[in-house]
JSON list of C-alpha atoms in Angstrom, two decimals:
[
{"chain": "A", "resi": 1, "resn": "UNK", "atom": "CA", "xyz": [19.38, 66.72, -1.77]},
{"chain": "A", "resi": 2, "resn": "UNK", "atom": "CA", "xyz": [22.86, 67.71, -0.63]},
{"chain": "A", "resi": 3, "resn": "UNK", "atom": "CA", "xyz": [25.26, 70.08, -2.33]},
{"chain": "A", "resi": 4, "resn": "UNK", "atom": "CA", "xyz": [28.92, 70.85, -1.76]},
{"chain": "A", "resi": 5, "resn": "UNK", "atom": "CA", "xyz": [30.07, 74.22, -3.04]},
{"chain": "A", "resi": 6, "resn": "UNK", "atom": "CA", "xyz": [33.76, 75.04, -3.19]},
{"chain": "A", "resi": 7, "resn": "UNK", "atom": "CA", "xyz": [35.38, 78.43, -3.46]},
{"chain": "A", "resi": 8, "resn": "UNK", "atom": "CA", "xyz": [38.75, 80.08, -3.09]},
{"chain": "A", "resi": 9, "resn": "UNK", "atom": "CA", "xyz": [40.78, 78.65, -5.95]},
{"chain": "A", "resi": 10, "resn": "UNK", "atom": "CA", "xyz": [42.85, 80.81, -8.27]},
{"chain": "A", "resi": 11, "resn": "UNK", "atom": "CA", "xyz": [46.27, 81.68, -9.58]},
{"chain": "A", "resi": 12, "resn": "UNK", "atom": "CA", "xyz": [49.13, 82.31, -7.17]},
{"chain": "A", "resi": 13, "resn": "UNK", "atom": "CA", "xyz": [52.91, 82.52, -7.40]},
{"chain": "A", "resi": 14, "resn": "UNK", "atom": "CA", "xyz": [55.27, 79.99, -5.89]},
{"chain": "A", "resi": 15, "resn": "UNK", "atom": "CA", "xyz": [55.45, 80.51, -2.16]},
{"chain": "A", "resi": 16, "resn": "UNK", "atom": "CA", "xyz": [52.03, 82.11, -1.98]},
{"chain": "A", "resi": 17, "resn": "UNK", "atom": "CA", "xyz": [48.92, 81.09, -0.09]},
{"chain": "A", "resi": 18, "resn": "UNK", "atom": "CA", "xyz": [45.31, 80.27, -0.84]},
{"chain": "A", "resi": 19, "resn": "UNK", "atom": "CA", "xyz": [42.36, 79.28, 1.30]},
{"chain": "A", "resi": 20, "resn": "UNK", "atom": "CA", "xyz": [39.73, 76.94, -0.06]},
{"chain": "A", "resi": 21, "resn": "UNK", "atom": "CA", "xyz": [36.25, 76.66, 1.38]},
{"chain": "A", "resi": 22, "resn": "UNK", "atom": "CA", "xyz": [33.67, 73.91, 1.03]},
{"chain": "A", "resi": 23, "resn": "UNK", "atom": "CA", "xyz": [30.12, 74.53, 2.22]},
{"chain": "A", "resi": 24, "resn": "UNK", "atom": "CA", "xyz": [27.66, 71.66, 2.51]},
{"chain": "A", "resi": 25, "resn": "UNK", "atom": "CA", "xyz": [23.96, 72.40, 2.32]},
{"chain": "A", "resi": 26, "resn": "UNK", "atom": "CA", "xyz": [20.69, 70.55, 2.00]},
{"chain": "A", "resi": 27, "resn": "UNK", "atom": "CA", "xyz": [19.07, 67.72, 3.90]},
{"chain": "A", "resi": 28, "resn": "UNK", "atom": "CA", "xyz": [21.91, 67.01, 6.34]},
{"chain": "A", "resi": 29, "resn": "UNK", "atom": "CA", "xyz": [21.66, 65.24, 9.69]},
{"chain": "A", "resi": 30, "resn": "UNK", "atom": "CA", "xyz": [25.38, 65.22, 10.35]},
{"chain": "A", "resi": 31, "resn": "UNK", "atom": "CA", "xyz": [28.72, 65.05, 8.58]},
{"chain": "A", "resi": 32, "resn": "UNK", "atom": "CA", "xyz": [31.16, 62.32, 9.51]},
{"chain": "A", "resi": 33, "resn": "UNK", "atom": "CA", "xyz": [34.23, 63.42, 7.59]},
{"chain": "A", "resi": 34, "resn": "UNK", "atom": "CA", "xyz": [35.22, 66.10, 5.14]},
{"chain": "A", "resi": 35, "resn": "UNK", "atom": "CA", "xyz": [38.20, 65.94, 2.87]},
{"chain": "A", "resi": 36, "resn": "UNK", "atom": "CA", "xyz": [40.02, 67.63, 0.05]},
{"chain": "A", "resi": 37, "resn": "UNK", "atom": "CA", "xyz": [41.28, 65.73, -2.96]},
{"chain": "A", "resi": 38, "resn": "UNK", "atom": "CA", "xyz": [43.13, 67.01, -5.99]},
{"chain": "A", "resi": 39, "resn": "UNK", "atom": "CA", "xyz": [43.66, 65.89, -9.54]},
{"chain": "A", "resi": 40, "resn": "UNK", "atom": "CA", "xyz": [46.40, 67.20, -11.78]},
{"chain": "A", "resi": 41, "resn": "UNK", "atom": "CA", "xyz": [46.29, 66.74, -15.57]},
{"chain": "A", "resi": 42, "resn": "UNK", "atom": "CA", "xyz": [47.14, 63.17, -16.50]},
{"chain": "A", "resi": 43, "resn": "UNK", "atom": "CA", "xyz": [47.22, 62.00, -12.90]},
{"chain": "A", "resi": 44, "resn": "UNK", "atom": "CA", "xyz": [44.85, 60.16, -10.61]},
{"chain": "A", "resi": 45, "resn": "UNK", "atom": "CA", "xyz": [42.82, 61.95, -8.00]},
{"chain": "A", "resi": 46, "resn": "UNK", "atom": "CA", "xyz": [44.63, 61.90, -4.66]},
{"chain": "A", "resi": 47, "resn": "UNK", "atom": "CA", "xyz": [43.73, 62.64, -1.08]},
{"chain": "A", "resi": 48, "resn": "UNK", "atom": "CA", "xyz": [45.22, 65.89, 0.17]},
{"chain": "A", "resi": 49, "resn": "UNK", "atom": "CA", "xyz": [43.76, 66.18, 3.66]},
{"chain": "A", "resi": 50, "resn": "UNK", "atom": "CA", "xyz": [40.84, 64.90, 5.70]},
{"chain": "A", "resi": 51, "resn": "UNK", "atom": "CA", "xyz": [39.17, 65.83, 8.96]},
{"chain": "A", "resi": 52, "resn": "UNK", "atom": "CA", "xyz": [36.66, 63.84, 10.97]},
{"chain": "A", "resi": 53, "resn": "UNK", "atom": "CA", "xyz": [33.84, 65.25, 13.04]},
{"chain": "A", "resi": 54, "resn": "UNK", "atom": "CA", "xyz": [35.91, 64.99, 16.21]},
{"chain": "A", "resi": 55, "resn": "UNK", "atom": "CA", "xyz": [38.73, 66.97, 14.66]},
{"chain": "A", "resi": 56, "resn": "UNK", "atom": "CA", "xyz": [41.20, 64.21, 13.84]},
{"chain": "A", "resi": 57, "resn": "UNK", "atom": "CA", "xyz": [43.12, 65.02, 10.68]},
{"chain": "A", "resi": 58, "resn": "UNK", "atom": "CA", "xyz": [45.41, 63.33, 8.21]},
{"chain": "A", "resi": 59, "resn": "UNK", "atom": "CA", "xyz": [47.47, 64.74, 5.35]},
{"chain": "A", "resi": 60, "resn": "UNK", "atom": "CA", "xyz": [49.28, 63.57, 2.27]},
{"chain": "A", "resi": 61, "resn": "UNK", "atom": "CA", "xyz": [53.03, 63.53, 2.89]},
{"chain": "A", "resi": 62, "resn": "UNK", "atom": "CA", "xyz": [53.51, 66.05, 0.10]},
{"chain": "A", "resi": 63, "resn": "UNK", "atom": "CA", "xyz": [51.52, 68.75, 1.91]},
{"chain": "A", "resi": 64, "resn": "UNK", "atom": "CA", "xyz": [52.38, 68.12, 5.57]},
{"chain": "A", "resi": 65, "resn": "UNK", "atom": "CA", "xyz": [53.58, 71.26, 7.25]},
{"chain": "A", "resi": 66, "resn": "UNK", "atom": "CA", "xyz": [52.25, 73.48, 4.46]},
{"chain": "A", "resi": 67, "resn": "UNK", "atom": "CA", "xyz": [48.50, 72.79, 4.34]},
{"chain": "A", "resi": 68, "resn": "UNK", "atom": "CA", "xyz": [46.00, 72.82, 7.17]},
{"chain": "A", "resi": 69, "resn": "UNK", "atom": "CA", "xyz": [42.46, 71.47, 7.07]},
{"chain": "A", "resi": 70, "resn": "UNK", "atom": "CA", "xyz": [39.80, 72.71, 9.45]},
{"chain": "A", "resi": 71, "resn": "UNK", "atom": "CA", "xyz": [36.04, 72.67, 9.73]},
{"chain": "A", "resi": 72, "resn": "UNK", "atom": "CA", "xyz": [33.18, 74.60, 11.23]},
{"chain": "A", "resi": 73, "resn": "UNK", "atom": "CA", "xyz": [30.63, 71.99, 12.25]},
{"chain": "A", "resi": 74, "resn": "UNK", "atom": "CA", "xyz": [27.93, 74.57, 12.92]},
{"chain": "A", "resi": 75, "resn": "UNK", "atom": "CA", "xyz": [28.27, 75.88, 9.37]},
{"chain": "A", "resi": 76, "resn": "UNK", "atom": "CA", "xyz": [28.89, 72.49, 7.73]},
{"chain": "A", "resi": 77, "resn": "UNK", "atom": "CA", "xyz": [31.97, 74.02, 6.15]},
{"chain": "A", "resi": 78, "resn": "UNK", "atom": "CA", "xyz": [35.51, 72.79, 5.67]},
{"chain": "A", "resi": 79, "resn": "UNK", "atom": "CA", "xyz": [38.55, 74.86, 4.86]},
{"chain": "A", "resi": 80, "resn": "UNK", "atom": "CA", "xyz": [41.94, 74.14, 3.40]},
{"chain": "A", "resi": 81, "resn": "UNK", "atom": "CA", "xyz": [44.63, 76.69, 4.17]},
{"chain": "A", "resi": 82, "resn": "UNK", "atom": "CA", "xyz": [47.45, 76.22, 1.68]},
{"chain": "A", "resi": 83, "resn": "UNK", "atom": "CA", "xyz": [50.77, 77.92, 2.36]},
{"chain": "A", "resi": 84, "resn": "UNK", "atom": "CA", "xyz": [54.17, 77.78, 0.66]},
{"chain": "A", "resi": 85, "resn": "UNK", "atom": "CA", "xyz": [52.51, 76.69, -2.54]},
{"chain": "A", "resi": 86, "resn": "UNK", "atom": "CA", "xyz": [54.57, 74.96, -5.20]},
{"chain": "A", "resi": 87, "resn": "UNK", "atom": "CA", "xyz": [53.97, 74.46, -8.93]},
{"chain": "A", "resi": 88, "resn": "UNK", "atom": "CA", "xyz": [53.37, 70.77, -8.23]},
{"chain": "A", "resi": 89, "resn": "UNK", "atom": "CA", "xyz": [50.34, 71.75, -6.15]},
{"chain": "A", "resi": 90, "resn": "UNK", "atom": "CA", "xyz": [48.63, 72.85, -9.35]},
{"chain": "A", "resi": 91, "resn": "UNK", "atom": "CA", "xyz": [45.46, 70.82, -9.76]},
{"chain": "A", "resi": 92, "resn": "UNK", "atom": "CA", "xyz": [41.71, 70.85, -9.56]},
{"chain": "A", "resi": 93, "resn": "UNK", "atom": "CA", "xyz": [40.81, 70.56, -5.89]},
{"chain": "A", "resi": 94, "resn": "UNK", "atom": "CA", "xyz": [37.66, 68.69, -4.93]},
{"chain": "A", "resi": 95, "resn": "UNK", "atom": "CA", "xyz": [35.78, 68.69, -1.68]},
{"chain": "A", "resi": 96, "resn": "UNK", "atom": "CA", "xyz": [34.39, 65.39, -0.42]},
{"chain": "A", "resi": 97, "resn": "UNK", "atom": "CA", "xyz": [32.04, 64.76, 2.47]},
{"chain": "A", "resi": 98, "resn": "UNK", "atom": "CA", "xyz": [30.58, 61.68, 4.14]},
{"chain": "A", "resi": 99, "resn": "UNK", "atom": "CA", "xyz": [27.10, 62.85, 5.07]},
{"chain": "A", "resi": 100, "resn": "UNK", "atom": "CA", "xyz": [24.21, 61.30, 6.98]},
{"chain": "A", "resi": 101, "resn": "UNK", "atom": "CA", "xyz": [20.92, 62.35, 5.41]},
{"chain": "A", "resi": 102, "resn": "UNK", "atom": "CA", "xyz": [18.35, 64.15, 7.54]},
{"chain": "A", "resi": 103, "resn": "UNK", "atom": "CA", "xyz": [15.47, 61.96, 6.36]},
{"chain": "A", "resi": 104, "resn": "UNK", "atom": "CA", "xyz": [17.08, 58.66, 5.38]},
{"chain": "A", "resi": 105, "resn": "UNK", "atom": "CA", "xyz": [19.82, 58.59, 8.04]},
{"chain": "A", "resi": 106, "resn": "UNK", "atom": "CA", "xyz": [21.90, 56.80, 5.40]},
{"chain": "A", "resi": 107, "resn": "UNK", "atom": "CA", "xyz": [25.58, 57.60, 4.93]},
{"chain": "A", "resi": 108, "resn": "UNK", "atom": "CA", "xyz": [26.37, 58.86, 1.45]},
{"chain": "A", "resi": 109, "resn": "UNK", "atom": "CA", "xyz": [29.47, 60.24, -0.21]},
{"chain": "A", "resi": 110, "resn": "UNK", "atom": "CA", "xyz": [29.26, 63.64, -1.91]},
{"chain": "A", "resi": 111, "resn": "UNK", "atom": "CA", "xyz": [31.62, 65.61, -4.13]},
{"chain": "A", "resi": 112, "resn": "UNK", "atom": "CA", "xyz": [31.92, 69.25, -5.02]},
{"chain": "A", "resi": 113, "resn": "UNK", "atom": "CA", "xyz": [32.37, 70.52, -8.55]},
{"chain": "A", "resi": 114, "resn": "UNK", "atom": "CA", "xyz": [36.05, 71.29, -8.11]},
{"chain": "A", "resi": 115, "resn": "UNK", "atom": "CA", "xyz": [38.05, 74.49, -8.01]},
{"chain": "A", "resi": 116, "resn": "UNK", "atom": "CA", "xyz": [41.21, 75.17, -9.99]},
{"chain": "A", "resi": 117, "resn": "UNK", "atom": "CA", "xyz": [44.42, 76.01, -8.16]},
{"chain": "A", "resi": 118, "resn": "UNK", "atom": "CA", "xyz": [47.32, 77.12, -10.34]},
{"chain": "A", "resi": 119, "resn": "UNK", "atom": "CA", "xyz": [50.75, 77.87, -8.91]},
{"chain": "A", "resi": 120, "resn": "UNK", "atom": "CA", "xyz": [53.10, 79.70, -11.26]},
{"chain": "A", "resi": 121, "resn": "UNK", "atom": "CA", "xyz": [56.85, 79.29, -11.05]}
]
């Protein structure tokens, strides 16, 4: 069993910063990629940022230069540093991880429960 637990969401003013964390735990052999998605009310879930085990990253155009994704492989944890936040960044942010199981050695996709980020104008 694998769990992803997110933390760090909250309410912040325009121009402020937040740091999200996503900790993976359970029967994990390795983690290929970790990513952050977000879903605003009435909109589809979208990829915000992703990072592979080797450190390669990619970002949505809307967050480039403002957000930074990182990971601690030893702790199976990913972070999303969000700076210069805008009201349009308001959404529920979800952590996603592509994990190889310790026992099965299968690759499975896991999601966290989501954390609310609200940016006030």
